[in-house]
PDB file of C-alpha atoms in Angstrom:
ATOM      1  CA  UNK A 263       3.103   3.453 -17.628  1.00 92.00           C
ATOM      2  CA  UNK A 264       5.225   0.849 -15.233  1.00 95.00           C
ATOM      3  CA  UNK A 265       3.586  -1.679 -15.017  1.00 96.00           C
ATOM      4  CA  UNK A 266       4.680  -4.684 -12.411  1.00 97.00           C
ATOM      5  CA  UNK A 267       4.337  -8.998 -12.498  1.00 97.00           C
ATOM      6  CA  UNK A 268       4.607 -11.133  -9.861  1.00 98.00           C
ATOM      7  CA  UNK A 269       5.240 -15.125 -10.079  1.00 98.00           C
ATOM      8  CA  UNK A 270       3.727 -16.813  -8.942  1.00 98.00           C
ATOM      9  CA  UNK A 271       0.057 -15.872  -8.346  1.00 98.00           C
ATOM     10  CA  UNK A 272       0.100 -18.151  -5.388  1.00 98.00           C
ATOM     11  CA  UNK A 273       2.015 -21.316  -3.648  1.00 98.00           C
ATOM     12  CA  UNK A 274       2.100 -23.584  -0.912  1.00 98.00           C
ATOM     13  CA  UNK A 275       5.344 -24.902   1.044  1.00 97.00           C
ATOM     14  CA  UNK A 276       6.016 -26.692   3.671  1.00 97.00           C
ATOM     15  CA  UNK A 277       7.753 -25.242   7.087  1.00 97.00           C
ATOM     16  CA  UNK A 278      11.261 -24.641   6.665  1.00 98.00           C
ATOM     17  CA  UNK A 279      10.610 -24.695   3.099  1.00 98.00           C
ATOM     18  CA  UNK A 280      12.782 -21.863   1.249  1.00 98.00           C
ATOM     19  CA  UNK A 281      10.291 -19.436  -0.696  1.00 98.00           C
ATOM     20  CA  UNK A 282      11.031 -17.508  -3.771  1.00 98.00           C
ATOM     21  CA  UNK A 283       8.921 -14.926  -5.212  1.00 98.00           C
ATOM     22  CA  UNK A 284       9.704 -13.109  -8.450  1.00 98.00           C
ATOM     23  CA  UNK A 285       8.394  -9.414  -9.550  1.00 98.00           C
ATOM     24  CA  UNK A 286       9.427  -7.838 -12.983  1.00 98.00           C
ATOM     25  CA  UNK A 287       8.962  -4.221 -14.009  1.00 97.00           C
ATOM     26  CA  UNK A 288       8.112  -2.998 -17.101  1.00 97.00           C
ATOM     27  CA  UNK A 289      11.089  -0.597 -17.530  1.00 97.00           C
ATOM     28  CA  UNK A 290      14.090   0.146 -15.772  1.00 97.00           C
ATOM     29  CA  UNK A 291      13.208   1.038 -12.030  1.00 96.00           C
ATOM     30  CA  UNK A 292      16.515   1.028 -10.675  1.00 96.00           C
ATOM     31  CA  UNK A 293      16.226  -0.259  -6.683  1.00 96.00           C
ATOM     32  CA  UNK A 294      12.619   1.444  -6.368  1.00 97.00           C
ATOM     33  CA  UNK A 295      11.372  -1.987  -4.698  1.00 98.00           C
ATOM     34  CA  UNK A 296       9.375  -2.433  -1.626  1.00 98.00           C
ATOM     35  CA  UNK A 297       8.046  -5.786  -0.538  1.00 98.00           C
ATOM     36  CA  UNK A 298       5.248  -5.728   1.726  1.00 98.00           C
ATOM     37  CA  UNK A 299       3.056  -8.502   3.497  1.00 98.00           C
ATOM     38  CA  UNK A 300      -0.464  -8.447   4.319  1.00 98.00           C
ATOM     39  CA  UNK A 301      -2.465 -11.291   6.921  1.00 97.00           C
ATOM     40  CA  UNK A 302      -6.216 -11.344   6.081  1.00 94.00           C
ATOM     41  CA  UNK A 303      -7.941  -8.371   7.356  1.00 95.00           C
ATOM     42  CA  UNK A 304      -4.602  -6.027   8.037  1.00 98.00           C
ATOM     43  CA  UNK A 305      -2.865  -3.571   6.724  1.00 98.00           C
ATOM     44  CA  UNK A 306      -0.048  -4.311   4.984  1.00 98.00           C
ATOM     45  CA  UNK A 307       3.447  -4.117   6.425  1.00 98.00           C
ATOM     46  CA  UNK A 308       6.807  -2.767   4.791  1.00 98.00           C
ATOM     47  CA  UNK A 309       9.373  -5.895   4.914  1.00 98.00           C
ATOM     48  CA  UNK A 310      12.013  -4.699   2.147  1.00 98.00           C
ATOM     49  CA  UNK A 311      12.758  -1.531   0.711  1.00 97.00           C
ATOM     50  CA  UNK A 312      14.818  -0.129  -1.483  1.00 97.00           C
ATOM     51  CA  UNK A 313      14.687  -3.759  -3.382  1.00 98.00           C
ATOM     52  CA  UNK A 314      17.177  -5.203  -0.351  1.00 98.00           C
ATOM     53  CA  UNK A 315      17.198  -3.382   2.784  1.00 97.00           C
ATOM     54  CA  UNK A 316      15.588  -5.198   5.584  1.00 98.00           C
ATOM     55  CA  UNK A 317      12.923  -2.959   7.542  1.00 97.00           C
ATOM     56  CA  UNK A 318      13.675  -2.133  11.115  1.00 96.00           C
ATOM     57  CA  UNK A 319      12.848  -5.194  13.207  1.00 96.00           C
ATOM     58  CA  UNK A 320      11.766  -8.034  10.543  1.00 98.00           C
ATOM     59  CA  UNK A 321      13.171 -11.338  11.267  1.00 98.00           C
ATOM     60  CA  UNK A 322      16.296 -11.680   9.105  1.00 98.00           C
ATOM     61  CA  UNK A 323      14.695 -14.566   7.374  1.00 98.00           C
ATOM     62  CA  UNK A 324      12.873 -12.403   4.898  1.00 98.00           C
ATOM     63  CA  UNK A 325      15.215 -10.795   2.182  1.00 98.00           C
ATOM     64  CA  UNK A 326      15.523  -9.094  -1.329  1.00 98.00           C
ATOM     65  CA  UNK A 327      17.387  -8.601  -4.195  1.00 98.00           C
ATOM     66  CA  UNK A 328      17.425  -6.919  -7.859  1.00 98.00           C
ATOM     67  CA  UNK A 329      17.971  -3.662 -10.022  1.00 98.00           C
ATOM     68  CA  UNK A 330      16.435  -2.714 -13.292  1.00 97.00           C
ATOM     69  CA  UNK A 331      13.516  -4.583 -14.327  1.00 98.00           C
ATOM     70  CA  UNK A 332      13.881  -7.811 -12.180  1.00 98.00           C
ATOM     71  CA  UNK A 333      13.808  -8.584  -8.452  1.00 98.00           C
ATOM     72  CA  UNK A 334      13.248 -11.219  -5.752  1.00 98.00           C
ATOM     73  CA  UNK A 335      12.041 -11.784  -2.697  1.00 98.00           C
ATOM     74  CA  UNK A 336      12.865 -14.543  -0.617  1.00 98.00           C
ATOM     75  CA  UNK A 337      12.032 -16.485   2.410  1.00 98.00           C
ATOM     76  CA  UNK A 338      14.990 -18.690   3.745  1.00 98.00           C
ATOM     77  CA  UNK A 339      13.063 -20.788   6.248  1.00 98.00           C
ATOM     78  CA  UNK A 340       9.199 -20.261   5.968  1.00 98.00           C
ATOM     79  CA  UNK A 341       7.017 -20.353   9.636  1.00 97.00           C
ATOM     80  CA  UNK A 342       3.924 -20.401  10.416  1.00 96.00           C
ATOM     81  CA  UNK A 343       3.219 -16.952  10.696  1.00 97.00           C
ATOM     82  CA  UNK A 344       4.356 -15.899   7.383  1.00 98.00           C
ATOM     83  CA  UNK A 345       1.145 -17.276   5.781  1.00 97.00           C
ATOM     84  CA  UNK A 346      -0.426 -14.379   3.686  1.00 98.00           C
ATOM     85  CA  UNK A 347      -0.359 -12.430   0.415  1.00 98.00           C
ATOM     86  CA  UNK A 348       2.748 -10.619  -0.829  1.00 98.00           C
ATOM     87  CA  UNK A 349       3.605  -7.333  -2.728  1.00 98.00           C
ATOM     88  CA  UNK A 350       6.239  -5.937  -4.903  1.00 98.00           C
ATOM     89  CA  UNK A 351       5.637  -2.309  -5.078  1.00 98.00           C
ATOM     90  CA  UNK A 352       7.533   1.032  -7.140  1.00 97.00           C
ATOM     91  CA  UNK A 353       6.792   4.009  -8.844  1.00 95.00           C
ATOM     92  CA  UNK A 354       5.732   5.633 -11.827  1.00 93.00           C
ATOM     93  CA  UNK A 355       6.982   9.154 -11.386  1.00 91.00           C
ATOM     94  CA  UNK A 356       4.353  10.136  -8.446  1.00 92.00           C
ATOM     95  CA  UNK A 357       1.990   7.356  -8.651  1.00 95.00           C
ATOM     96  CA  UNK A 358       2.749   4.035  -6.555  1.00 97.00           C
ATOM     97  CA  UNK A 359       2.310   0.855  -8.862  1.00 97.00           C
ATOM     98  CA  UNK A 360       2.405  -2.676  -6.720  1.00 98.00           C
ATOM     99  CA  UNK A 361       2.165  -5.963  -8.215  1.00 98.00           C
ATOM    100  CA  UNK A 362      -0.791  -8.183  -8.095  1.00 98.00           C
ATOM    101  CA  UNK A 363       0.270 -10.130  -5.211  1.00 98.00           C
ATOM    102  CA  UNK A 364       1.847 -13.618  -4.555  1.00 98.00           C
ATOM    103  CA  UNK A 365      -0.412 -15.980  -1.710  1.00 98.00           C
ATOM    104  CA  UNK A 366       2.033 -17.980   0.604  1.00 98.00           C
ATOM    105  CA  UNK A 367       0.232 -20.966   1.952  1.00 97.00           C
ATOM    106  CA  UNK A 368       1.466 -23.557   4.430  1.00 94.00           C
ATOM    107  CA  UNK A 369       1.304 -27.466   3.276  1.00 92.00           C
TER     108      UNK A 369
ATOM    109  CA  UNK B 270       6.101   5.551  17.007  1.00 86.00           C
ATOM    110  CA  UNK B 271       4.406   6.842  14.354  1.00 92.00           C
ATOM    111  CA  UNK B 272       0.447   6.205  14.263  1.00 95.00           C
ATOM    112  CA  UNK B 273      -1.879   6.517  11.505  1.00 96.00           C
ATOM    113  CA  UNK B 274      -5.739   5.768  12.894  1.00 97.00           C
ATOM    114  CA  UNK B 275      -8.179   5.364  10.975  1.00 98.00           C
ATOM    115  CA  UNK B 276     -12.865   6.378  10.756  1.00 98.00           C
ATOM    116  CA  UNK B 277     -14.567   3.871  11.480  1.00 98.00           C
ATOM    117  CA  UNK B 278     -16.671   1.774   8.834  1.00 98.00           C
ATOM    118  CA  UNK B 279     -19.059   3.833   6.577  1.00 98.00           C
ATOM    119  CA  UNK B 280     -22.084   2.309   4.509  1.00 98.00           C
ATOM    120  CA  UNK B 281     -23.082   4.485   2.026  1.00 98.00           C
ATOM    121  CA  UNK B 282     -26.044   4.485  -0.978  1.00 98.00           C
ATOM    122  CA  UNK B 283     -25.208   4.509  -4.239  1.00 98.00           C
ATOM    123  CA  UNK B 284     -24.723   8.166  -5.727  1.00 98.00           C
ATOM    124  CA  UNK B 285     -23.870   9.419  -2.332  1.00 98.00           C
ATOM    125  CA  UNK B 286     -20.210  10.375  -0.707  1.00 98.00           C
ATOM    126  CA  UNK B 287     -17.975   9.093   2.055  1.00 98.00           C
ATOM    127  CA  UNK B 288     -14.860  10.835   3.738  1.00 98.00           C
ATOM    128  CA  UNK B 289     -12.337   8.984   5.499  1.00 98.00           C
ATOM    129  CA  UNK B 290     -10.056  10.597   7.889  1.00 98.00           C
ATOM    130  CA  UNK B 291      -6.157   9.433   9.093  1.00 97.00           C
ATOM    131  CA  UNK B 292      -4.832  11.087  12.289  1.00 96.00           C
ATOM    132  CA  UNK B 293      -1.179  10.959  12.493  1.00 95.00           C
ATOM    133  CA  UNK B 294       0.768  11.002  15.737  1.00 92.00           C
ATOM    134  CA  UNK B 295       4.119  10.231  16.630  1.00 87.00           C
ATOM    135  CA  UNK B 296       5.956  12.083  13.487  1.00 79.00           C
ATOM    136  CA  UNK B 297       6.294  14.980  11.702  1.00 81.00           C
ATOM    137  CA  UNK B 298       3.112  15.351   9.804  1.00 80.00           C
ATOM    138  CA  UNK B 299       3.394  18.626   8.602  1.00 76.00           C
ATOM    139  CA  UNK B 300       6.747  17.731   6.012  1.00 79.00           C
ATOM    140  CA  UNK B 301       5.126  14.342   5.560  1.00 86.00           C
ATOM    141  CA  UNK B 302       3.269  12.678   2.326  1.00 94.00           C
ATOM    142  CA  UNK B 303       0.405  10.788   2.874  1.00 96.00           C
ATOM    143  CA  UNK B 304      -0.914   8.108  -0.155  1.00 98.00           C
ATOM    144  CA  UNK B 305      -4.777   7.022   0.219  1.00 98.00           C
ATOM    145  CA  UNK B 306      -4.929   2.842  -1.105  1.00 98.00           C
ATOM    146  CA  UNK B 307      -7.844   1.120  -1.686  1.00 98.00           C
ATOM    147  CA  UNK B 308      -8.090  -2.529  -1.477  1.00 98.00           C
ATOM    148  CA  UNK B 309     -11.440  -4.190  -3.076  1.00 98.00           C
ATOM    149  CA  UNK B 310     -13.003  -7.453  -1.500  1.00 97.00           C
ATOM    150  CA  UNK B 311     -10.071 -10.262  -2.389  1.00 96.00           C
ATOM    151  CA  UNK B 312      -8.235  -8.059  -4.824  1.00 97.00           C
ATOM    152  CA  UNK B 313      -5.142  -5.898  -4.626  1.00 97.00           C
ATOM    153  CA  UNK B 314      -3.639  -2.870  -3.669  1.00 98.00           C
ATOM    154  CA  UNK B 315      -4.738   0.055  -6.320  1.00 98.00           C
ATOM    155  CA  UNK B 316      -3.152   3.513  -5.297  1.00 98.00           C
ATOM    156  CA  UNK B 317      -5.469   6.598  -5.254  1.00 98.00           C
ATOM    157  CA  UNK B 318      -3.365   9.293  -5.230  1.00 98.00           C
ATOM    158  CA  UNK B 319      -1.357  11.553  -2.190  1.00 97.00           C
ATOM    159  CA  UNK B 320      -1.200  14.429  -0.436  1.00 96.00           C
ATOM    160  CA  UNK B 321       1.632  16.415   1.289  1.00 94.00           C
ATOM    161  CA  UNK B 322       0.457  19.187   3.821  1.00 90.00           C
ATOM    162  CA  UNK B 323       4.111  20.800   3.722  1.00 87.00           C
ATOM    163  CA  UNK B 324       3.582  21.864   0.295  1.00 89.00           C
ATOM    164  CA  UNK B 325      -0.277  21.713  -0.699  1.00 88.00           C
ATOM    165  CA  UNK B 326       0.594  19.144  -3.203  1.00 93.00           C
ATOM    166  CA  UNK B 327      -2.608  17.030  -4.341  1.00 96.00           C
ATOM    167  CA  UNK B 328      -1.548  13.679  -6.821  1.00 96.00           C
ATOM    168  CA  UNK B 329      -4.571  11.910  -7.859  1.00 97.00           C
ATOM    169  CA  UNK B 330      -4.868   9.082  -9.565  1.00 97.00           C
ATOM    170  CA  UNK B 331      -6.236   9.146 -13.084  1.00 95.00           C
ATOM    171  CA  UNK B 332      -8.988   6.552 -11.951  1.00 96.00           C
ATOM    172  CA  UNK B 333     -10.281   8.552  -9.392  1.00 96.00           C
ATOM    173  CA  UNK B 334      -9.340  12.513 -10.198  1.00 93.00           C
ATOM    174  CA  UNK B 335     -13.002  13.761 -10.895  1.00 96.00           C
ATOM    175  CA  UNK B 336     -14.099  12.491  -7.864  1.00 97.00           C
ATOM    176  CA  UNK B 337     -11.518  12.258  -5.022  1.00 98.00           C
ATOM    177  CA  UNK B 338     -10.122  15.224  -3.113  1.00 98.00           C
ATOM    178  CA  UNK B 339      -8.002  14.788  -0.067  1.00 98.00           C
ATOM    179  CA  UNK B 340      -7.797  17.516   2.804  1.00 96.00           C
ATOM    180  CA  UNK B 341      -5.495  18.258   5.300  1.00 95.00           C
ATOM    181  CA  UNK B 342      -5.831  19.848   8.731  1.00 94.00           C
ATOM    182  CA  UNK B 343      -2.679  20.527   9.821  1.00 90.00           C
ATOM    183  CA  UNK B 344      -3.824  21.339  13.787  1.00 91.00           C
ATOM    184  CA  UNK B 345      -4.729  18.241  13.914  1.00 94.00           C
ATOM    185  CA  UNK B 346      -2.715  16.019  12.310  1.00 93.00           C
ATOM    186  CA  UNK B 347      -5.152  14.580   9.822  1.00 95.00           C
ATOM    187  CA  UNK B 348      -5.797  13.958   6.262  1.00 96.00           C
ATOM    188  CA  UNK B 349      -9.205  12.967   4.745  1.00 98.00           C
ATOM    189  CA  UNK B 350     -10.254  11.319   1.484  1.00 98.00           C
ATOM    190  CA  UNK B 351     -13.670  12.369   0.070  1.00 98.00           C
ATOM    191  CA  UNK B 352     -15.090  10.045  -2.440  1.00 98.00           C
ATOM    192  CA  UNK B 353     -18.055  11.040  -4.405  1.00 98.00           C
ATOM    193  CA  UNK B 354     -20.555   9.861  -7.011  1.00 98.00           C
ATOM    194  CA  UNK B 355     -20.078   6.302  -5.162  1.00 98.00           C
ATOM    195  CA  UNK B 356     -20.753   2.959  -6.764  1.00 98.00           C
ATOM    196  CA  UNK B 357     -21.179  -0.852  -5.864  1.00 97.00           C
ATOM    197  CA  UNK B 358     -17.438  -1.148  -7.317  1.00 98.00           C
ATOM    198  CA  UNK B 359     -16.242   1.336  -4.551  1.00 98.00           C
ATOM    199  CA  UNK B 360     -16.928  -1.458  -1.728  1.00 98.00           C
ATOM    200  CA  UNK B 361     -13.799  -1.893  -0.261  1.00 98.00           C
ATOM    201  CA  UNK B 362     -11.039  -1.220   2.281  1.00 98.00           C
ATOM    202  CA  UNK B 363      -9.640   2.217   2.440  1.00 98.00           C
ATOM    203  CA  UNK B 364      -6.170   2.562   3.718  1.00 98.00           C
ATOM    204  CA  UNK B 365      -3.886   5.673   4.271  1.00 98.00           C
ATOM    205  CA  UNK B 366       0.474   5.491   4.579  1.00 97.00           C
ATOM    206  CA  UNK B 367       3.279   7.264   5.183  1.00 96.00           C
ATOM    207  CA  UNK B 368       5.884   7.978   2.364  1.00 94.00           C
ATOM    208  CA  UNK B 369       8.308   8.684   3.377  1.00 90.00           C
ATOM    209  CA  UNK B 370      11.347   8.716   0.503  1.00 89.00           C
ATOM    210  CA  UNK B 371      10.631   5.699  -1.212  1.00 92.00           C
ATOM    211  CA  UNK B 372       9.467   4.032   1.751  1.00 94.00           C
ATOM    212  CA  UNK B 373       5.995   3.592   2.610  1.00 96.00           C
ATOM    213  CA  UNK B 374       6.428   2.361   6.029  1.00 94.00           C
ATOM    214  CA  UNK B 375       3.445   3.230   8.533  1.00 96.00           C
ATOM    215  CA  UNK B 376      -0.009   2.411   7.920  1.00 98.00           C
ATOM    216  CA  UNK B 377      -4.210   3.038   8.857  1.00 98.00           C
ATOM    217  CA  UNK B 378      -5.788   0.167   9.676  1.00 98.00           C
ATOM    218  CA  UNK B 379      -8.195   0.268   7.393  1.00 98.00           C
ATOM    219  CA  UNK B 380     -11.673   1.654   6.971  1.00 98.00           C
ATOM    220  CA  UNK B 381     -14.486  -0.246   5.016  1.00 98.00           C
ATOM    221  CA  UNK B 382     -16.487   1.187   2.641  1.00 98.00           C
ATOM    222  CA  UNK B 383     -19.681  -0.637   1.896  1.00 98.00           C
ATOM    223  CA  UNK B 384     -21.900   0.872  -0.975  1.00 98.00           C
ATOM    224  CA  UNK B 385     -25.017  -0.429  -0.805  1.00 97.00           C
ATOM    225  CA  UNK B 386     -29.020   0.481  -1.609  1.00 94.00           C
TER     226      UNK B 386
END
């Protein structure tokens, strides 16, 4: 079974602050990467997918990169409103594996 | 645009069932694949399984396969996820997506679950 990491669990950053996050797979999963963010009490929302393509109409602050096992998501210029919890997500044949999640917090 | 709504909020006893339903609009459910998620109180996203009305094709989850089926009606639009046998650790927020490819890119908005006596 894939299975998926995030790092780190959480972190807190100032405004403007660059963010990284980092999500390794367990095997090779080619570009099978989504990144999705979730606010308290929503759904969560496709940013990335296909570990680097932007999502129609997210700000172009947010991006990704990777192949194989290791990928990253970034944040060039963090705001206000990107406070919330953060997924890597693939695939295990059928079944949809995400990672455990990265909090963003402002400082 | 491409809606997914959501049941409302169900509380439900311990041993009992709950089914959720997910009307689509806006797309093409028929060809589409649904996935159910569940999302406990402060934890993660744990996938359930999928369902893809085109085809009849039912994925569950090993978790979950003895007591999950999902439904489609295709007249109107809408899956359901029946959940049986229910427990304390099956509090928690039930969502339904689109896949589309290897995109999951609409969303419910949710429907809690509480299981309580």
């Amino acid at each position: 079974d894939i299975q998926m990491t995030q790092s780190p669990s959480s972190l807190s950053a100032s405004v403007g602050d660059r963010v990284t996050i980092t999500c390794q797979a367990s095997q090779d999963i080619s570009n099978y990467v989504n990144w999705f963010q979730q606010k308290p009490g929503r759904a969560p929302k496709l940013l990335i997918y296909d570990a680097s393509t932007l999502e129609t109409g997210v700000p172009s602050r947010f991006s990704g990169s990777g192949y194989g096992t290791d990928f990253t998501f970034t944040i060039s210029s963090l705001q206000a409103e990107d406070i919330g919890t953060y997924y890597c997500q693939s695939y295990d044949n059928v079944a949809v594996i995400f990672g455990p999640g990265t909090r963003v917090e402002t400082k | 645009q491409v809606q997914l709504v959501q049941s409302g909020a169900e509380v439900r006893e311990p041993g009992s069932s709950v089914k959720v339903s997910c009307k689509a609009s806006g797309g093409t459910f028929i060809s589409s694949a649904f996935i159910w998620v569940r999302q406990a109180p402060g934890q993660g996203l744990q996938w359930m399984g999928r369902i893809v009305p085109l085809l009849n094709v039912l994925n569950y989850a090993q978790k979950f396969q003895d007591r999950v089926t999902f439904t489609a009606d295709k007249g109107t639009s809408t899956t359901y996820m029946e959940l049986s046998r229910l427990t304390s650790d099956d509090t928690a927020v039930y969502y339904c997506a689109r896949r589309t490819g290897y995109k999951i890119d609409y969303w419910g908005q949710g429907t809690l679950v509480t299981v309580s006596s």
